[in-house]
PDB file of C-alpha atoms in Angstrom:
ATOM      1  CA  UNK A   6       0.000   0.000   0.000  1.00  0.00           C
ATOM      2  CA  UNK A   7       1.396   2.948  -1.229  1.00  0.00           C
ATOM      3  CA  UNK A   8       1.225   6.020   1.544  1.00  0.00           C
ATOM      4  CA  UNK A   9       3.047   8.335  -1.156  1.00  0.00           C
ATOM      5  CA  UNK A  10       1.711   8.763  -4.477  1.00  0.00           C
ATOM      6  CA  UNK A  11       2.710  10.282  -7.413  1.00  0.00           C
ATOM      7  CA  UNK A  12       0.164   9.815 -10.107  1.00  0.00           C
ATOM      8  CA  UNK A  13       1.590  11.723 -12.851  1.00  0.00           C
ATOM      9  CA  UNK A  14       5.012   9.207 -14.173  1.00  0.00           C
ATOM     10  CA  UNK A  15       5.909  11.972 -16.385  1.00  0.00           C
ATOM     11  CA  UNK A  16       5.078  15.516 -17.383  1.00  0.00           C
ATOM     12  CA  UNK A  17       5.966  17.955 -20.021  1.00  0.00           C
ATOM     13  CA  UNK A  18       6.476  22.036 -20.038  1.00  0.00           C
ATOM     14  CA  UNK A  19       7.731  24.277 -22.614  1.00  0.00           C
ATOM     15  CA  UNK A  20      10.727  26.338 -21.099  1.00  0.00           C
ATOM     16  CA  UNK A  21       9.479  29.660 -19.218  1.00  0.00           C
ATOM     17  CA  UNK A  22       6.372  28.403 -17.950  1.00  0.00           C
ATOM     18  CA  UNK A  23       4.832  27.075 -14.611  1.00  0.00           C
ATOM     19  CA  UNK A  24       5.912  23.131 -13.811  1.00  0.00           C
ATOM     20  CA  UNK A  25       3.208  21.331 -11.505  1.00  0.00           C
ATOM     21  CA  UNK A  26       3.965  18.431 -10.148  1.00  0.00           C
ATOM     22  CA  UNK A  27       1.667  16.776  -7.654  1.00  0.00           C
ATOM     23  CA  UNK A  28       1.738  14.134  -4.911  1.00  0.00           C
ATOM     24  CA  UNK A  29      -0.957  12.561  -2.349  1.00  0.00           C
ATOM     25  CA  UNK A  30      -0.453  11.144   0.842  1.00  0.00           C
ATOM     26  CA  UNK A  31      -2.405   8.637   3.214  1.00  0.00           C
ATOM     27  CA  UNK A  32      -0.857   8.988   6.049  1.00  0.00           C
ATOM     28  CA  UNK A  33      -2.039  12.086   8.255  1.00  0.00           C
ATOM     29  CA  UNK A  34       1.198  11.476  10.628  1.00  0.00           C
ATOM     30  CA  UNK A  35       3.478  12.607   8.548  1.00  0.00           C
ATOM     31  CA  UNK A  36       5.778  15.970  10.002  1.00  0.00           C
ATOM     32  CA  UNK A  37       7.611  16.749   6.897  1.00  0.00           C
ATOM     33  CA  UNK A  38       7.833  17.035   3.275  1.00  0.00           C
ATOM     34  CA  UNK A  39      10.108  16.992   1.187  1.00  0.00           C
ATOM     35  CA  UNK A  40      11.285  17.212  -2.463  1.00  0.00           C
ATOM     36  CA  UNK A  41      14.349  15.418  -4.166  1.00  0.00           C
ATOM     37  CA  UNK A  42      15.417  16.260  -8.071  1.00  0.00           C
ATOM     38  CA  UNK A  43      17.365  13.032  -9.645  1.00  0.00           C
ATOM     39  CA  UNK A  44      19.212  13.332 -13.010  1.00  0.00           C
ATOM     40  CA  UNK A  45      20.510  10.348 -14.465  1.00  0.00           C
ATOM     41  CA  UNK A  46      23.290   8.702 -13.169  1.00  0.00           C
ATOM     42  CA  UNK A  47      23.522  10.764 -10.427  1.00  0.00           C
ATOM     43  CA  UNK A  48      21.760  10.346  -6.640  1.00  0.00           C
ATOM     44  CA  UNK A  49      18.539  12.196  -5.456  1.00  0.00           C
ATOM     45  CA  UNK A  50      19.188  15.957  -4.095  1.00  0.00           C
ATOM     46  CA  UNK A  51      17.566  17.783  -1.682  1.00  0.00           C
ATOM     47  CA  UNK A  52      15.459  20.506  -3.196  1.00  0.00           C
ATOM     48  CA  UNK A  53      12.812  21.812  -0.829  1.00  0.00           C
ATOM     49  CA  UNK A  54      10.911  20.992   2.358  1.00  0.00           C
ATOM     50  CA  UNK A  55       8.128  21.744   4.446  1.00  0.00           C
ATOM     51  CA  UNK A  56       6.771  21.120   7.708  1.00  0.00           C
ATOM     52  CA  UNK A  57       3.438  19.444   8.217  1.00  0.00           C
ATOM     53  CA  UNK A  58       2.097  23.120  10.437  1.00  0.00           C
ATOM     54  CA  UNK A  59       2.663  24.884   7.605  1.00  0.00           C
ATOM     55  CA  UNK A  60       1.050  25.444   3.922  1.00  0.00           C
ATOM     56  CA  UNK A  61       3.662  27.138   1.690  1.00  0.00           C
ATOM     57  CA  UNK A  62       7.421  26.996   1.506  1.00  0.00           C
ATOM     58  CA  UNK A  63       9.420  29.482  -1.246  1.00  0.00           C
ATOM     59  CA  UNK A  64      12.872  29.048  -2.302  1.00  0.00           C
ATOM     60  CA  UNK A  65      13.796  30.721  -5.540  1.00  0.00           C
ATOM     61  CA  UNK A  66      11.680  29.629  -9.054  1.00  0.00           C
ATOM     62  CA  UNK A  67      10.411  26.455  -6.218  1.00  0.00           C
ATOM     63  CA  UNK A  68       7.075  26.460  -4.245  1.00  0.00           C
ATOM     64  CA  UNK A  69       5.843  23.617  -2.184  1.00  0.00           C
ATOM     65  CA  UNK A  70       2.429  24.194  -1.114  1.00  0.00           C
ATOM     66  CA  UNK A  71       0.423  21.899   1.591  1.00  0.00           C
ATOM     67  CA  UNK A  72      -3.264  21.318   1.307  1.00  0.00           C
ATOM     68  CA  UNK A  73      -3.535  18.905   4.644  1.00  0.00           C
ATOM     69  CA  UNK A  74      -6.885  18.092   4.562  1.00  0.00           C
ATOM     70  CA  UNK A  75      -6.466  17.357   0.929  1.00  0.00           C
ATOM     71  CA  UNK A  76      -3.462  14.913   2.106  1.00  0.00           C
ATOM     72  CA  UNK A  77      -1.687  16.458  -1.131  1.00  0.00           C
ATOM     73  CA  UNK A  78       1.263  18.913  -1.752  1.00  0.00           C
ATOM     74  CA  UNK A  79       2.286  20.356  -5.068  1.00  0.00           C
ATOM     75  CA  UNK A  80       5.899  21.634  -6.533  1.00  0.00           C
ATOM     76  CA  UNK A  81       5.475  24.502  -8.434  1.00  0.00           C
ATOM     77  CA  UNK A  82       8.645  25.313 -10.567  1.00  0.00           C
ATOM     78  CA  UNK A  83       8.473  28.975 -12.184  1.00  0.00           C
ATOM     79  CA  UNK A  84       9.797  29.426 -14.421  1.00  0.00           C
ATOM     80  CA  UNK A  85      11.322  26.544 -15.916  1.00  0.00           C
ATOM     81  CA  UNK A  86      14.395  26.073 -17.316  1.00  0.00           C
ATOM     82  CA  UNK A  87      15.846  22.912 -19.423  1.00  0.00           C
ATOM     83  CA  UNK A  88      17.842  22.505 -16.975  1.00  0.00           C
ATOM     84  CA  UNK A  89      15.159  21.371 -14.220  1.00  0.00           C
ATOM     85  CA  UNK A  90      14.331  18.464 -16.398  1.00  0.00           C
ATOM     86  CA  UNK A  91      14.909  15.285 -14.231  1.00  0.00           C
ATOM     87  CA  UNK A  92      13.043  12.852 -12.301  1.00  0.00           C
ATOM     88  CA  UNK A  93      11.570  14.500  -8.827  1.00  0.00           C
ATOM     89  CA  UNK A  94      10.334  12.368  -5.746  1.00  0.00           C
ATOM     90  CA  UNK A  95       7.923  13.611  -3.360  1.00  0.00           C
ATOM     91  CA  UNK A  96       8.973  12.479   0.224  1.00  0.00           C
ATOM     92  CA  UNK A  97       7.205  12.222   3.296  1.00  0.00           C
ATOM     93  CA  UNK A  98       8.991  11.793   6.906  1.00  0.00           C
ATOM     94  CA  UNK A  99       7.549  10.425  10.261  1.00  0.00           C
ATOM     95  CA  UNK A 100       8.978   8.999  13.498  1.00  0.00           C
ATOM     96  CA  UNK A 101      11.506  11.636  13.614  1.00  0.00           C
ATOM     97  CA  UNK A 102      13.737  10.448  10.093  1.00  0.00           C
ATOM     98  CA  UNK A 103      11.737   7.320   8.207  1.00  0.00           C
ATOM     99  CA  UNK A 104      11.315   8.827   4.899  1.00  0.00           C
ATOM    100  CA  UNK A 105       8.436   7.383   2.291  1.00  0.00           C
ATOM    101  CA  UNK A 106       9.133   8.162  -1.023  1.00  0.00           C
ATOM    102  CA  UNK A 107       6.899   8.583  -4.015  1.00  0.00           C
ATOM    103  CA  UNK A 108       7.400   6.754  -7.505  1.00  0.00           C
ATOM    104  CA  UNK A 109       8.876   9.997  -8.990  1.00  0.00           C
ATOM    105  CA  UNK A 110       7.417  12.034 -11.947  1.00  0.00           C
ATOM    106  CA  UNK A 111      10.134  12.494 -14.929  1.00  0.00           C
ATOM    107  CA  UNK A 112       9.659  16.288 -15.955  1.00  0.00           C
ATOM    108  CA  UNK A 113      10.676  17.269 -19.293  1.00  0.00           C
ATOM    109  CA  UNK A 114      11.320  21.055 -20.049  1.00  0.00           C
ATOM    110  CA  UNK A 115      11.461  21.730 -23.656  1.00  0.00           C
ATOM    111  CA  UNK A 116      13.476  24.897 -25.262  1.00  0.00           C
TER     112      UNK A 116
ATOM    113  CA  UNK B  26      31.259  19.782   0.567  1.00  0.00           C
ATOM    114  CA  UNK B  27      28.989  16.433   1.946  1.00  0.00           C
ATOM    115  CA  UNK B  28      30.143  13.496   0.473  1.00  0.00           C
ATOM    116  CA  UNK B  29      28.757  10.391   0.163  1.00  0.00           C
ATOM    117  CA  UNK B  30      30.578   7.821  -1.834  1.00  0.00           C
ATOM    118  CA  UNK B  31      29.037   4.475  -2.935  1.00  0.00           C
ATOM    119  CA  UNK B  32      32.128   1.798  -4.082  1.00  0.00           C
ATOM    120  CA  UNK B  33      30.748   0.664  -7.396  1.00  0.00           C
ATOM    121  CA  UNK B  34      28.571   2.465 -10.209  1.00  0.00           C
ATOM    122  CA  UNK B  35      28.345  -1.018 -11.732  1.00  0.00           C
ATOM    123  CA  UNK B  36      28.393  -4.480 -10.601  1.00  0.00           C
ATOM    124  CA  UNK B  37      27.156  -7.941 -12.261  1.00  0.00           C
ATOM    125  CA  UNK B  38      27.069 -11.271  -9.817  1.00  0.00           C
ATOM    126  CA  UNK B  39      25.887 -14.276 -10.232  1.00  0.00           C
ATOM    127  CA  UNK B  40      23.061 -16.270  -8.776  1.00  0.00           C
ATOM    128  CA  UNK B  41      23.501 -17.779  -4.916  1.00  0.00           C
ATOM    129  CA  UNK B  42      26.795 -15.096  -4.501  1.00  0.00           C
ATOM    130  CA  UNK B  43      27.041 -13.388  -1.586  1.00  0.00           C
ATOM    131  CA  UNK B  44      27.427 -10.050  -2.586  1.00  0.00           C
ATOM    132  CA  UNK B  45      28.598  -6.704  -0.834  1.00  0.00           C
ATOM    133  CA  UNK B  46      28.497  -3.014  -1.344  1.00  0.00           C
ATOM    134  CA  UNK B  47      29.642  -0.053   0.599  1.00  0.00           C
ATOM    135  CA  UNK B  48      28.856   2.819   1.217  1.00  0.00           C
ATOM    136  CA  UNK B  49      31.059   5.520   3.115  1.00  0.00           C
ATOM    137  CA  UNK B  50      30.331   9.442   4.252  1.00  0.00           C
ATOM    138  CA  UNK B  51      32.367  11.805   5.212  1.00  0.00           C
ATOM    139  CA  UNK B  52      29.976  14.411   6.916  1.00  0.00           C
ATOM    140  CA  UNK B  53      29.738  12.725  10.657  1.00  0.00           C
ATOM    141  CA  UNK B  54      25.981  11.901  10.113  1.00  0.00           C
ATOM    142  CA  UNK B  55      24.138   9.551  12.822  1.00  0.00           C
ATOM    143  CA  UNK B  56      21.859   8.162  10.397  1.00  0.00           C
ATOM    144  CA  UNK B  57      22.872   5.562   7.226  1.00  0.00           C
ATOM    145  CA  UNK B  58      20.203   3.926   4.984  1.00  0.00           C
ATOM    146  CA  UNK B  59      19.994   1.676   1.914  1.00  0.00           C
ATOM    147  CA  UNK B  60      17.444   2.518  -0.663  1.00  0.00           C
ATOM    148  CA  UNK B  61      16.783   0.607  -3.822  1.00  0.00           C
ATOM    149  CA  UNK B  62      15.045   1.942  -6.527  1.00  0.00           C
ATOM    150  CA  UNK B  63      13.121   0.616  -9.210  1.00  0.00           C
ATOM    151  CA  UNK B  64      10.761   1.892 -12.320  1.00  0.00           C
ATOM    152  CA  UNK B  65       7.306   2.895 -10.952  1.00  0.00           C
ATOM    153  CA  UNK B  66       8.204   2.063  -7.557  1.00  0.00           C
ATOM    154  CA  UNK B  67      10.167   4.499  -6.555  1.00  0.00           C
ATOM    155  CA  UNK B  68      12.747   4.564  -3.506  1.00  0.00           C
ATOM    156  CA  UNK B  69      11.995   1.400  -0.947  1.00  0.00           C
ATOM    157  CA  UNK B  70      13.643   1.226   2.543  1.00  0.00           C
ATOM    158  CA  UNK B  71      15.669  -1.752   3.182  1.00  0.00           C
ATOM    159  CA  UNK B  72      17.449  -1.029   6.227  1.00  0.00           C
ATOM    160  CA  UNK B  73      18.479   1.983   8.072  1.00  0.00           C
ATOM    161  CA  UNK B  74      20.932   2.588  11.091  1.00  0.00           C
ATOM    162  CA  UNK B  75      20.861   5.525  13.269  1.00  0.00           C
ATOM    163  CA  UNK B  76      24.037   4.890  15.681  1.00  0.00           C
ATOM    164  CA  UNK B  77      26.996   2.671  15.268  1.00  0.00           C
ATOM    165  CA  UNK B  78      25.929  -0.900  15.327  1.00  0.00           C
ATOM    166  CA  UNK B  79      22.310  -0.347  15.439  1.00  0.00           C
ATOM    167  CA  UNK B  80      20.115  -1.219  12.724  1.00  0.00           C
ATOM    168  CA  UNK B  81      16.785  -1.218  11.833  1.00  0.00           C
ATOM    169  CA  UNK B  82      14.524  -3.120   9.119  1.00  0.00           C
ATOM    170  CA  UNK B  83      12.898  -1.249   6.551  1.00  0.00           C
ATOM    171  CA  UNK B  84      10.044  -1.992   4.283  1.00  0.00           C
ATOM    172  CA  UNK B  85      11.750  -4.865   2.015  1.00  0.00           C
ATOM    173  CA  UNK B  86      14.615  -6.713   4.208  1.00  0.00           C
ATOM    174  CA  UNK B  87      14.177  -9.701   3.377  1.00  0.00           C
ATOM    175  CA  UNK B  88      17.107 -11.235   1.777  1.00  0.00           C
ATOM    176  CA  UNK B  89      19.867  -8.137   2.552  1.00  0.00           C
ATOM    177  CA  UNK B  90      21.541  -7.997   5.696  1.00  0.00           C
ATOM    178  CA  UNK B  91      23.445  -4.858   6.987  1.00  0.00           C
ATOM    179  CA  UNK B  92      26.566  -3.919   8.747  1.00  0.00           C
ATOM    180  CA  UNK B  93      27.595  -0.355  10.659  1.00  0.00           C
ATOM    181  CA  UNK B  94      30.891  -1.069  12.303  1.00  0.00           C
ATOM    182  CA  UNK B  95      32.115   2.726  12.178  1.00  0.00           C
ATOM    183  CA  UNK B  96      30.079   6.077  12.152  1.00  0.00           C
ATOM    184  CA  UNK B  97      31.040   6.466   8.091  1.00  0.00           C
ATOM    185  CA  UNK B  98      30.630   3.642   7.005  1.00  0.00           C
ATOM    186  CA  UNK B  99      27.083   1.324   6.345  1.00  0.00           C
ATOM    187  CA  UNK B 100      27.984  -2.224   4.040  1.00  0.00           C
ATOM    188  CA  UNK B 101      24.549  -4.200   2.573  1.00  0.00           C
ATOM    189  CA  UNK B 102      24.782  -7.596   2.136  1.00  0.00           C
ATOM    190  CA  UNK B 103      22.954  -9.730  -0.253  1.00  0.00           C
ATOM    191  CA  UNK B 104      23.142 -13.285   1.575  1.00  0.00           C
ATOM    192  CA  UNK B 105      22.643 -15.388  -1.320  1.00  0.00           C
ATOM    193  CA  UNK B 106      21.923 -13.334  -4.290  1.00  0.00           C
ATOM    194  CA  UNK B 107      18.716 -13.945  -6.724  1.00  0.00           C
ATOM    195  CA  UNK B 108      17.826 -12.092  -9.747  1.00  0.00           C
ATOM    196  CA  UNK B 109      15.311 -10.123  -8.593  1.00  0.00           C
ATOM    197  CA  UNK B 110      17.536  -8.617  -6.218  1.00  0.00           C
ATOM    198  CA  UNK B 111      18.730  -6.788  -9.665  1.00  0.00           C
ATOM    199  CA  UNK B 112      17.939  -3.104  -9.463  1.00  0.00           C
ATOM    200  CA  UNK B 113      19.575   0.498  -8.679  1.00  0.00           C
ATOM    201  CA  UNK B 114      20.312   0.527  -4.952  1.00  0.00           C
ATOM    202  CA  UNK B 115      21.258   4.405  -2.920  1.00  0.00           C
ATOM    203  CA  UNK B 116      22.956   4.759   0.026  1.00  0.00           C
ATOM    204  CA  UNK B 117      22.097   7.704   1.880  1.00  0.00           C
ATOM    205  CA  UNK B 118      23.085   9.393   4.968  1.00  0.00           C
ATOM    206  CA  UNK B 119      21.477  12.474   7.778  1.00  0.00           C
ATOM    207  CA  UNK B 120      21.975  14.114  10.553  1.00  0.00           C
ATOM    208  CA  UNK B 121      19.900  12.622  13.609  1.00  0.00           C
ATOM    209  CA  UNK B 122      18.139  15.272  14.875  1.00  0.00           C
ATOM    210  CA  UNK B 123      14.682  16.307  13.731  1.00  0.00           C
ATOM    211  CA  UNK B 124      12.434  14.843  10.707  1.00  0.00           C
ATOM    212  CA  UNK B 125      13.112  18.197   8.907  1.00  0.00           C
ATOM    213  CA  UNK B 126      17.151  17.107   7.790  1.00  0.00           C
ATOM    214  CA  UNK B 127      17.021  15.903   4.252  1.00  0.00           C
ATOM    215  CA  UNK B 128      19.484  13.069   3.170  1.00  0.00           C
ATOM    216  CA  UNK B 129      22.765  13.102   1.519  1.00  0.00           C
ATOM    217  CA  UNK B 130      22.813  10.264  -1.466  1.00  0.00           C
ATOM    218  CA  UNK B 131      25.587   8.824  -3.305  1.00  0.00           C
ATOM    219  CA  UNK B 132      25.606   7.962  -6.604  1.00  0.00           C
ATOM    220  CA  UNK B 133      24.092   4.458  -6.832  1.00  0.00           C
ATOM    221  CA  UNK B 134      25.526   0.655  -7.506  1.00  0.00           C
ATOM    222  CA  UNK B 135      23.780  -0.289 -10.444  1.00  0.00           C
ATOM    223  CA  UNK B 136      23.838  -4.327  -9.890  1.00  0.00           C
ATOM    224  CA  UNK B 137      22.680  -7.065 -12.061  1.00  0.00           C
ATOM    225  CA  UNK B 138      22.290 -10.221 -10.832  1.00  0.00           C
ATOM    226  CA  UNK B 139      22.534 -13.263 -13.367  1.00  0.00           C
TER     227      UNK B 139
END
């Protein structure tokens, strides 16, 4: 039973506009949030968190925004950039450090 | 700059082998864990360790073993290696305190199991 899910496996944006990338949870435990980016051949990286008391996190072009009684959080990447294609994992953490991960969504952005 | 170094990109073994890979970090962290990853599945837990010689099962265990003799370093064993045990696996390492620390990955040990 999957307590992360990522329903989208892959999603395409043309360069300069707004990436959405969505991801549902089950479990209302959770304390944090997190997003990794993966390119190939290369591990996940840590690209933005939030904690479960709050409902928007801003770093840069990334968003993560928290609808709890949804039990879903989004990425928002604006604007995108070629460079930001990769594979990105939503993450949830409870009991301090166990981390759940999603399946991933594979974002293209296209010049 | 945090550093976590897995000691093969690539390795083939055959069926029954026990097989072995490392994984070392240089950043002090408390916490060690072994991922492995495959398509539509995502990352699985298959063990973690939070303090030297501890150890904890994760979601899929069965058929690895683990072993944290110093802080740096976490090994996963494959006892007697099957095929289906072929897949991308991530080593991965944190600081103890507080859910909010993200984790430090290496690079991955891409293994194939014949």
């Amino acid at each position: 039973d999957q307590q992360v899910k990522q329903n989208s496996p892959s999603l395409s944006v043309q360069e300069g506009r707004i990436s959405i990338l969505n991801c549902d949870y089950t479990n209302s435990m959770f304390d944090y949030f997190l997003w990794y980016k993966k390119y190939p051949a290369e591990g996940p990286t840590f690209l933005i968190s939030i904690s479960s008391i709050k409902d928007k996190n801003e770093d840069g072009r990334f968003t993560v925004f928290l609808n709890k009684s949804a039990k879903h959080l989004s990425l928002h990447i604006v604007p995108s950039q070629p460079g930001d294609s990769a594979v990105y994992f939503c993450a949830a953490v409870t009991g301090g450090f166990k981390t759940i991960f999603g399946a991933g969504t594979r974002l293209f952005v296209k010049a | 700059d945090v550093k976590v170094t897995q000691s093969s990109r690539y390795l083939v073994k055959r069926t029954g082998e026990k097989v072995f890979l490392e994984c070392v970090q240089d950043m002090d962290h408390e916490n060690m864990f072994w991922y492995r990853q495959d398509p539509g599945l995502g990352l699985r837990l298959i063990y973690f360790s939070y303090d030297v010689k501890m150890k904890e099962k994760g979601d899929i265990p069965e058929g690895y073993s683990v072993s944290r003799e110093k802080k740096e370093r976490f090994s996963l064993i494959l006892e007697s290696a099957s095929t289906n045990q072929t897949s991308m696996y991530l080593c991965a390492s944190s600081y103890q305190t507080g859910g909010s620390q993200p984790q430090h990955f290496g690079d991955g040990t891409r293994l194939s199991i014949l």
